[in-house]
PDB file of N, CA and C in Angstrom:
ATOM      1  N   GLN A1143     -10.038  -0.956 -18.226  1.00 46.00           N
ATOM      2  CA  GLN A1143      -8.604  -1.105 -18.375  1.00 46.00           C
ATOM      3  C   GLN A1143      -7.846   0.154 -17.985  1.00 46.00           C
ATOM      4  N   GLU A1144      -8.546   1.199 -17.593  1.00 48.00           N
ATOM      5  CA  GLU A1144      -7.874   2.408 -17.158  1.00 48.00           C
ATOM      6  C   GLU A1144      -7.065   2.175 -15.895  1.00 48.00           C
ATOM      7  N   ASN A1145      -7.442   1.166 -15.130  1.00 57.00           N
ATOM      8  CA  ASN A1145      -6.757   0.890 -13.878  1.00 57.00           C
ATOM      9  C   ASN A1145      -5.516   0.022 -14.060  1.00 57.00           C
ATOM     10  N   THR A1146      -5.139  -0.193 -15.301  1.00 70.00           N
ATOM     11  CA  THR A1146      -3.952  -0.994 -15.568  1.00 70.00           C
ATOM     12  C   THR A1146      -2.752  -0.319 -14.924  1.00 70.00           C
ATOM     13  N   ARG A1147      -1.987  -1.094 -14.203  1.00 90.00           N
ATOM     14  CA  ARG A1147      -0.836  -0.555 -13.512  1.00 90.00           C
ATOM     15  C   ARG A1147       0.435  -0.865 -14.283  1.00 90.00           C
ATOM     16  N   ILE A1148       1.414  -0.018 -14.089  1.00 90.00           N
ATOM     17  CA  ILE A1148       2.708  -0.197 -14.735  1.00 90.00           C
ATOM     18  C   ILE A1148       3.298  -1.567 -14.395  1.00 90.00           C
ATOM     19  N   THR A1149       3.170  -1.958 -13.133  1.00 92.00           N
ATOM     20  CA  THR A1149       3.745  -3.243 -12.720  1.00 92.00           C
ATOM     21  C   THR A1149       3.060  -4.408 -13.424  1.00 92.00           C
ATOM     22  N   ASP A1150       1.756  -4.291 -13.632  1.00 95.00           N
ATOM     23  CA  ASP A1150       1.037  -5.344 -14.356  1.00 95.00           C
ATOM     24  C   ASP A1150       1.504  -5.420 -15.797  1.00 95.00           C
ATOM     25  N   LEU A1151       1.644  -4.255 -16.424  1.00 95.00           N
ATOM     26  CA  LEU A1151       2.106  -4.219 -17.811  1.00 95.00           C
ATOM     27  C   LEU A1151       3.519  -4.780 -17.916  1.00 95.00           C
ATOM     28  N   SER A1152       4.359  -4.409 -16.981  1.00 94.00           N
ATOM     29  CA  SER A1152       5.738  -4.882 -16.981  1.00 94.00           C
ATOM     30  C   SER A1152       5.801  -6.403 -16.848  1.00 94.00           C
ATOM     31  N   ALA A1153       4.976  -6.951 -15.981  1.00 96.00           N
ATOM     32  CA  ALA A1153       4.948  -8.402 -15.800  1.00 96.00           C
ATOM     33  C   ALA A1153       4.494  -9.107 -17.080  1.00 96.00           C
ATOM     34  N   LYS A1154       3.500  -8.538 -17.749  1.00 96.00           N
ATOM     35  CA  LYS A1154       3.026  -9.125 -19.006  1.00 96.00           C
ATOM     36  C   LYS A1154       4.105  -9.058 -20.081  1.00 96.00           C
ATOM     37  N   ILE A1155       4.795  -7.927 -20.142  1.00 97.00           N
ATOM     38  CA  ILE A1155       5.867  -7.767 -21.129  1.00 97.00           C
ATOM     39  C   ILE A1155       6.982  -8.769 -20.845  1.00 97.00           C
ATOM     40  N   ASP A1156       7.342  -8.917 -19.578  1.00 97.00           N
ATOM     41  CA  ASP A1156       8.372  -9.895 -19.207  1.00 97.00           C
ATOM     42  C   ASP A1156       7.975 -11.312 -19.622  1.00 97.00           C
ATOM     43  N   GLY A1157       6.696 -11.634 -19.435  1.00 97.00           N
ATOM     44  CA  GLY A1157       6.212 -12.955 -19.836  1.00 97.00           C
ATOM     45  C   GLY A1157       6.333 -13.171 -21.338  1.00 97.00           C
ATOM     46  N   ILE A1158       6.015 -12.146 -22.096  1.00 97.00           N
ATOM     47  CA  ILE A1158       6.112 -12.235 -23.553  1.00 97.00           C
ATOM     48  C   ILE A1158       7.567 -12.413 -23.968  1.00 97.00           C
ATOM     49  N   VAL A1159       8.450 -11.627 -23.371  1.00 96.00           N
ATOM     50  CA  VAL A1159       9.877 -11.730 -23.697  1.00 96.00           C
ATOM     51  C   VAL A1159      10.383 -13.135 -23.388  1.00 96.00           C
ATOM     52  N   SER A1160       9.985 -13.666 -22.245  1.00 95.00           N
ATOM     53  CA  SER A1160      10.406 -15.018 -21.868  1.00 95.00           C
ATOM     54  C   SER A1160       9.937 -16.051 -22.888  1.00 95.00           C
ATOM     55  N   ARG A1161       8.702 -15.915 -23.316  1.00 94.00           N
ATOM     56  CA  ARG A1161       8.172 -16.849 -24.318  1.00 94.00           C
ATOM     57  C   ARG A1161       8.939 -16.743 -25.625  1.00 94.00           C
ATOM     58  N   LEU A1162       9.207 -15.527 -26.033  1.00 93.00           N
ATOM     59  CA  LEU A1162       9.930 -15.328 -27.289  1.00 93.00           C
ATOM     60  C   LEU A1162      11.352 -15.876 -27.210  1.00 93.00           C
ATOM     61  N   GLU A1163      11.970 -15.792 -26.045  1.00 93.00           N
ATOM     62  CA  GLU A1163      13.350 -16.247 -25.886  1.00 93.00           C
ATOM     63  C   GLU A1163      13.471 -17.743 -25.666  1.00 93.00           C
ATOM     64  N   SER A1164      12.478 -18.331 -25.007  1.00 86.00           N
ATOM     65  CA  SER A1164      12.659 -19.719 -24.584  1.00 86.00           C
ATOM     66  C   SER A1164      11.877 -20.749 -25.383  1.00 86.00           C
ATOM     67  N   GLU A1165      10.797 -20.349 -25.970  1.00 75.00           N
ATOM     68  CA  GLU A1165       9.968 -21.331 -26.661  1.00 75.00           C
ATOM     69  C   GLU A1165      10.330 -21.438 -28.132  1.00 75.00           C
ATOM     70  N   ASP A1166      10.150 -22.622 -28.636  1.00 88.00           N
ATOM     71  CA  ASP A1166      10.334 -22.847 -30.063  1.00 88.00           C
ATOM     72  C   ASP A1166       8.979 -22.616 -30.720  1.00 88.00           C
ATOM     73  N   ILE A1167       8.740 -21.356 -31.070  1.00 91.00           N
ATOM     74  CA  ILE A1167       7.434 -20.989 -31.627  1.00 91.00           C
ATOM     75  C   ILE A1167       7.610 -20.541 -33.066  1.00 91.00           C
ATOM     76  N   GLY A1168       6.548 -20.633 -33.799  1.00 92.00           N
ATOM     77  CA  GLY A1168       6.581 -20.260 -35.210  1.00 92.00           C
ATOM     78  C   GLY A1168       6.623 -18.753 -35.402  1.00 92.00           C
ATOM     79  N   ILE A1169       6.851 -18.389 -36.641  1.00 93.00           N
ATOM     80  CA  ILE A1169       6.978 -16.974 -36.978  1.00 93.00           C
ATOM     81  C   ILE A1169       5.675 -16.215 -36.718  1.00 93.00           C
ATOM     82  N   GLU A1170       4.537 -16.824 -37.009  1.00 95.00           N
ATOM     83  CA  GLU A1170       3.250 -16.145 -36.802  1.00 95.00           C
ATOM     84  C   GLU A1170       3.028 -15.807 -35.332  1.00 95.00           C
ATOM     85  N   LEU A1171       3.254 -16.786 -34.462  1.00 95.00           N
ATOM     86  CA  LEU A1171       3.073 -16.539 -33.031  1.00 95.00           C
ATOM     87  C   LEU A1171       4.107 -15.534 -32.530  1.00 95.00           C
ATOM     88  N   SER A1172       5.319 -15.616 -33.055  1.00 95.00           N
ATOM     89  CA  SER A1172       6.354 -14.660 -32.676  1.00 95.00           C
ATOM     90  C   SER A1172       5.922 -13.237 -33.016  1.00 95.00           C
ATOM     91  N   ILE A1173       5.365 -13.064 -34.198  1.00 96.00           N
ATOM     92  CA  ILE A1173       4.909 -11.735 -34.622  1.00 96.00           C
ATOM     93  C   ILE A1173       3.747 -11.268 -33.744  1.00 96.00           C
ATOM     94  N   GLU A1174       2.815 -12.160 -33.456  1.00 97.00           N
ATOM     95  CA  GLU A1174       1.684 -11.800 -32.598  1.00 97.00           C
ATOM     96  C   GLU A1174       2.159 -11.377 -31.203  1.00 97.00           C
ATOM     97  N   LEU A1175       3.095 -12.145 -30.646  1.00 97.00           N
ATOM     98  CA  LEU A1175       3.618 -11.813 -29.329  1.00 97.00           C
ATOM     99  C   LEU A1175       4.385 -10.493 -29.351  1.00 97.00           C
ATOM    100  N   PHE A1176       5.146 -10.280 -30.419  1.00 97.00           N
ATOM    101  CA  PHE A1176       5.871  -9.021 -30.562  1.00 97.00           C
ATOM    102  C   PHE A1176       4.905  -7.848 -30.616  1.00 97.00           C
ATOM    103  N   GLU A1177       3.852  -7.979 -31.405  1.00 98.00           N
ATOM    104  CA  GLU A1177       2.855  -6.905 -31.509  1.00 98.00           C
ATOM    105  C   GLU A1177       2.196  -6.644 -30.160  1.00 98.00           C
ATOM    106  N   GLU A1178       1.859  -7.704 -29.457  1.00 98.00           N
ATOM    107  CA  GLU A1178       1.252  -7.549 -28.134  1.00 98.00           C
ATOM    108  C   GLU A1178       2.222  -6.849 -27.184  1.00 98.00           C
ATOM    109  N   GLY A1179       3.476  -7.242 -27.243  1.00 97.00           N
ATOM    110  CA  GLY A1179       4.493  -6.611 -26.404  1.00 97.00           C
ATOM    111  C   GLY A1179       4.649  -5.128 -26.706  1.00 97.00           C
ATOM    112  N   MET A1180       4.621  -4.779 -27.979  1.00 98.00           N
ATOM    113  CA  MET A1180       4.734  -3.369 -28.364  1.00 98.00           C
ATOM    114  C   MET A1180       3.525  -2.564 -27.889  1.00 98.00           C
ATOM    115  N   THR A1181       2.341  -3.151 -27.986  1.00 97.00           N
ATOM    116  CA  THR A1181       1.124  -2.486 -27.508  1.00 97.00           C
ATOM    117  C   THR A1181       1.220  -2.236 -26.004  1.00 97.00           C
ATOM    118  N   LEU A1182       1.647  -3.243 -25.266  1.00 97.00           N
ATOM    119  CA  LEU A1182       1.787  -3.096 -23.814  1.00 97.00           C
ATOM    120  C   LEU A1182       2.859  -2.075 -23.460  1.00 97.00           C
ATOM    121  N   THR A1183       3.944  -2.074 -24.217  1.00 97.00           N
ATOM    122  CA  THR A1183       5.021  -1.112 -23.987  1.00 97.00           C
ATOM    123  C   THR A1183       4.530   0.311 -24.215  1.00 97.00           C
ATOM    124  N   ASN A1184       3.759   0.509 -25.263  1.00 97.00           N
ATOM    125  CA  ASN A1184       3.212   1.839 -25.539  1.00 97.00           C
ATOM    126  C   ASN A1184       2.271   2.297 -24.433  1.00 97.00           C
ATOM    127  N   LYS A1185       1.453   1.373 -23.919  1.00 95.00           N
ATOM    128  CA  LYS A1185       0.556   1.717 -22.807  1.00 95.00           C
ATOM    129  C   LYS A1185       1.359   2.107 -21.576  1.00 95.00           C
ATOM    130  N   ALA A1186       2.414   1.348 -21.298  1.00 94.00           N
ATOM    131  CA  ALA A1186       3.248   1.642 -20.131  1.00 94.00           C
ATOM    132  C   ALA A1186       3.918   3.003 -20.279  1.00 94.00           C
ATOM    133  N   GLN A1187       4.420   3.301 -21.463  1.00 95.00           N
ATOM    134  CA  GLN A1187       5.052   4.596 -21.696  1.00 95.00           C
ATOM    135  C   GLN A1187       4.052   5.731 -21.501  1.00 95.00           C
ATOM    136  N   LYS A1188       2.831   5.536 -21.968  1.00 95.00           N
ATOM    137  CA  LYS A1188       1.800   6.565 -21.807  1.00 95.00           C
ATOM    138  C   LYS A1188       1.486   6.783 -20.323  1.00 95.00           C
ATOM    139  N   LEU A1189       1.366   5.699 -19.570  1.00 93.00           N
ATOM    140  CA  LEU A1189       1.099   5.825 -18.137  1.00 93.00           C
ATOM    141  C   LEU A1189       2.243   6.531 -17.427  1.00 93.00           C
ATOM    142  N   LEU A1190       3.479   6.221 -17.806  1.00 93.00           N
ATOM    143  CA  LEU A1190       4.634   6.871 -17.196  1.00 93.00           C
ATOM    144  C   LEU A1190       4.666   8.359 -17.523  1.00 93.00           C
ATOM    145  N   GLN A1191       4.349   8.704 -18.762  1.00 94.00           N
ATOM    146  CA  GLN A1191       4.320  10.111 -19.147  1.00 94.00           C
ATOM    147  C   GLN A1191       3.248  10.870 -18.360  1.00 94.00           C
ATOM    148  N   GLU A1192       2.085  10.249 -18.196  1.00 92.00           N
ATOM    149  CA  GLU A1192       1.020  10.883 -17.424  1.00 92.00           C
ATOM    150  C   GLU A1192       1.442  11.077 -15.971  1.00 92.00           C
ATOM    151  N   ALA A1193       2.116  10.080 -15.413  1.00 90.00           N
ATOM    152  CA  ALA A1193       2.587  10.182 -14.032  1.00 90.00           C
ATOM    153  C   ALA A1193       3.629  11.288 -13.910  1.00 90.00           C
ATOM    154  N   GLU A1194       4.531  11.371 -14.875  1.00 93.00           N
ATOM    155  CA  GLU A1194       5.545  12.430 -14.859  1.00 93.00           C
ATOM    156  C   GLU A1194       4.896  13.807 -14.924  1.00 93.00           C
ATOM    157  N   GLN A1195       3.853  13.944 -15.720  1.00 93.00           N
ATOM    158  CA  GLN A1195       3.156  15.223 -15.822  1.00 93.00           C
ATOM    159  C   GLN A1195       2.498  15.595 -14.494  1.00 93.00           C
ATOM    160  N   ARG A1196       1.892  14.607 -13.834  1.00 91.00           N
ATOM    161  CA  ARG A1196       1.261  14.878 -12.543  1.00 91.00           C
ATOM    162  C   ARG A1196       2.293  15.291 -11.508  1.00 91.00           C
ATOM    163  N   VAL A1197       3.452  14.617 -11.516  1.00 92.00           N
ATOM    164  CA  VAL A1197       4.519  14.965 -10.575  1.00 92.00           C
ATOM    165  C   VAL A1197       5.031  16.377 -10.852  1.00 92.00           C
ATOM    166  N   ALA A1198       5.194  16.712 -12.127  1.00 92.00           N
ATOM    167  CA  ALA A1198       5.665  18.050 -12.490  1.00 92.00           C
ATOM    168  C   ALA A1198       4.673  19.110 -12.027  1.00 92.00           C
ATOM    169  N   ILE A1199       3.388  18.850 -12.203  1.00 91.00           N
ATOM    170  CA  ILE A1199       2.354  19.797 -11.767  1.00 91.00           C
ATOM    171  C   ILE A1199       2.399  19.953 -10.248  1.00 91.00           C
ATOM    172  N   LEU A1200       2.512  18.838  -9.548  1.00 90.00           N
ATOM    173  CA  LEU A1200       2.575  18.903  -8.089  1.00 90.00           C
ATOM    174  C   LEU A1200       3.836  19.624  -7.624  1.00 90.00           C
ATOM    175  N   SER A1201       4.949  19.386  -8.292  1.00 90.00           N
ATOM    176  CA  SER A1201       6.201  20.058  -7.932  1.00 90.00           C
ATOM    177  C   SER A1201       6.095  21.552  -8.167  1.00 90.00           C
ATOM    178  N   ASP A1202       5.522  21.934  -9.303  1.00 87.00           N
ATOM    179  CA  ASP A1202       5.330  23.357  -9.596  1.00 87.00           C
ATOM    180  C   ASP A1202       4.416  23.996  -8.560  1.00 87.00           C
ATOM    181  N   SER A1203       3.354  23.290  -8.203  1.00 82.00           N
ATOM    182  CA  SER A1203       2.405  23.795  -7.214  1.00 82.00           C
ATOM    183  C   SER A1203       3.090  23.957  -5.863  1.00 82.00           C
ATOM    184  N   ASP A1204       3.915  22.983  -5.496  1.00 73.00           N
ATOM    185  CA  ASP A1204       4.622  23.031  -4.216  1.00 73.00           C
ATOM    186  C   ASP A1204       5.608  24.194  -4.197  1.00 73.00           C
ATOM    187  N   GLN A1205       6.310  24.405  -5.298  1.00 76.00           N
ATOM    188  CA  GLN A1205       7.259  25.515  -5.386  1.00 76.00           C
ATOM    189  C   GLN A1205       6.514  26.853  -5.330  1.00 76.00           C
ATOM    190  N   SER A1206       5.360  26.899  -5.960  1.00 74.00           N
ATOM    191  CA  SER A1206       4.529  28.114  -5.948  1.00 74.00           C
ATOM    192  C   SER A1206       4.089  28.420  -4.521  1.00 74.00           C
ATOM    193  N   ASP A1207       3.652  27.389  -3.811  1.00 69.00           N
ATOM    194  CA  ASP A1207       3.214  27.560  -2.429  1.00 69.00           C
ATOM    195  C   ASP A1207       4.367  28.051  -1.558  1.00 69.00           C
ATOM    196  N   SER A1208       5.553  27.504  -1.771  1.00 66.00           N
ATOM    197  CA  SER A1208       6.729  27.911  -1.001  1.00 66.00           C
ATOM    198  C   SER A1208       7.068  29.355  -1.299  1.00 66.00           C
ATOM    199  N   ALA A1209       7.016  29.755  -2.550  1.00 64.00           N
ATOM    200  CA  ALA A1209       7.319  31.124  -2.925  1.00 64.00           C
ATOM    201  C   ALA A1209       6.305  32.083  -2.312  1.00 64.00           C
ATOM    202  N   ASN A1210       5.026  31.693  -2.302  1.00 64.00           N
ATOM    203  CA  ASN A1210       3.991  32.544  -1.706  1.00 64.00           C
ATOM    204  C   ASN A1210       4.191  32.687  -0.204  1.00 64.00           C
ATOM    205  N   ASN A1211       4.633  31.632   0.446  1.00 64.00           N
ATOM    206  CA  ASN A1211       4.877  31.687   1.896  1.00 64.00           C
ATOM    207  C   ASN A1211       6.062  32.590   2.215  1.00 64.00           C
ATOM    208  N   ASP A1212       7.055  32.631   1.335  1.00 60.00           N
ATOM    209  CA  ASP A1212       8.225  33.481   1.543  1.00 60.00           C
ATOM    210  C   ASP A1212       7.859  34.960   1.432  1.00 60.00           C
ATOM    211  N   VAL A1213       6.857  35.265   0.598  1.00 54.00           N
ATOM    212  CA  VAL A1213       6.458  36.645   0.385  1.00 54.00           C
ATOM    213  C   VAL A1213       5.741  37.195   1.608  1.00 54.00           C
ATOM    214  N   VAL A1214       4.984  36.366   2.280  1.00 50.00           N
ATOM    215  CA  VAL A1214       4.173  36.804   3.419  1.00 50.00           C
ATOM    216  C   VAL A1214       4.986  37.098   4.587  1.00 50.00           C
TER     217      VAL A1214
END
């Protein structure tokens, strides 16, 4: 499941939201779907944070390389 993509998680969350909004479902299923949606949302947030960290590292590295080239 490490290869889970943000777009996949987003699609699953959208499906859950649609079910919660459109179906006449009981409270138990509503709670289960809500919990599943929250779990998926947390996974998506974690993936986004990791991606942001990688971008920040790459940006810092790129700026470092540019600064080193200016010195030479």
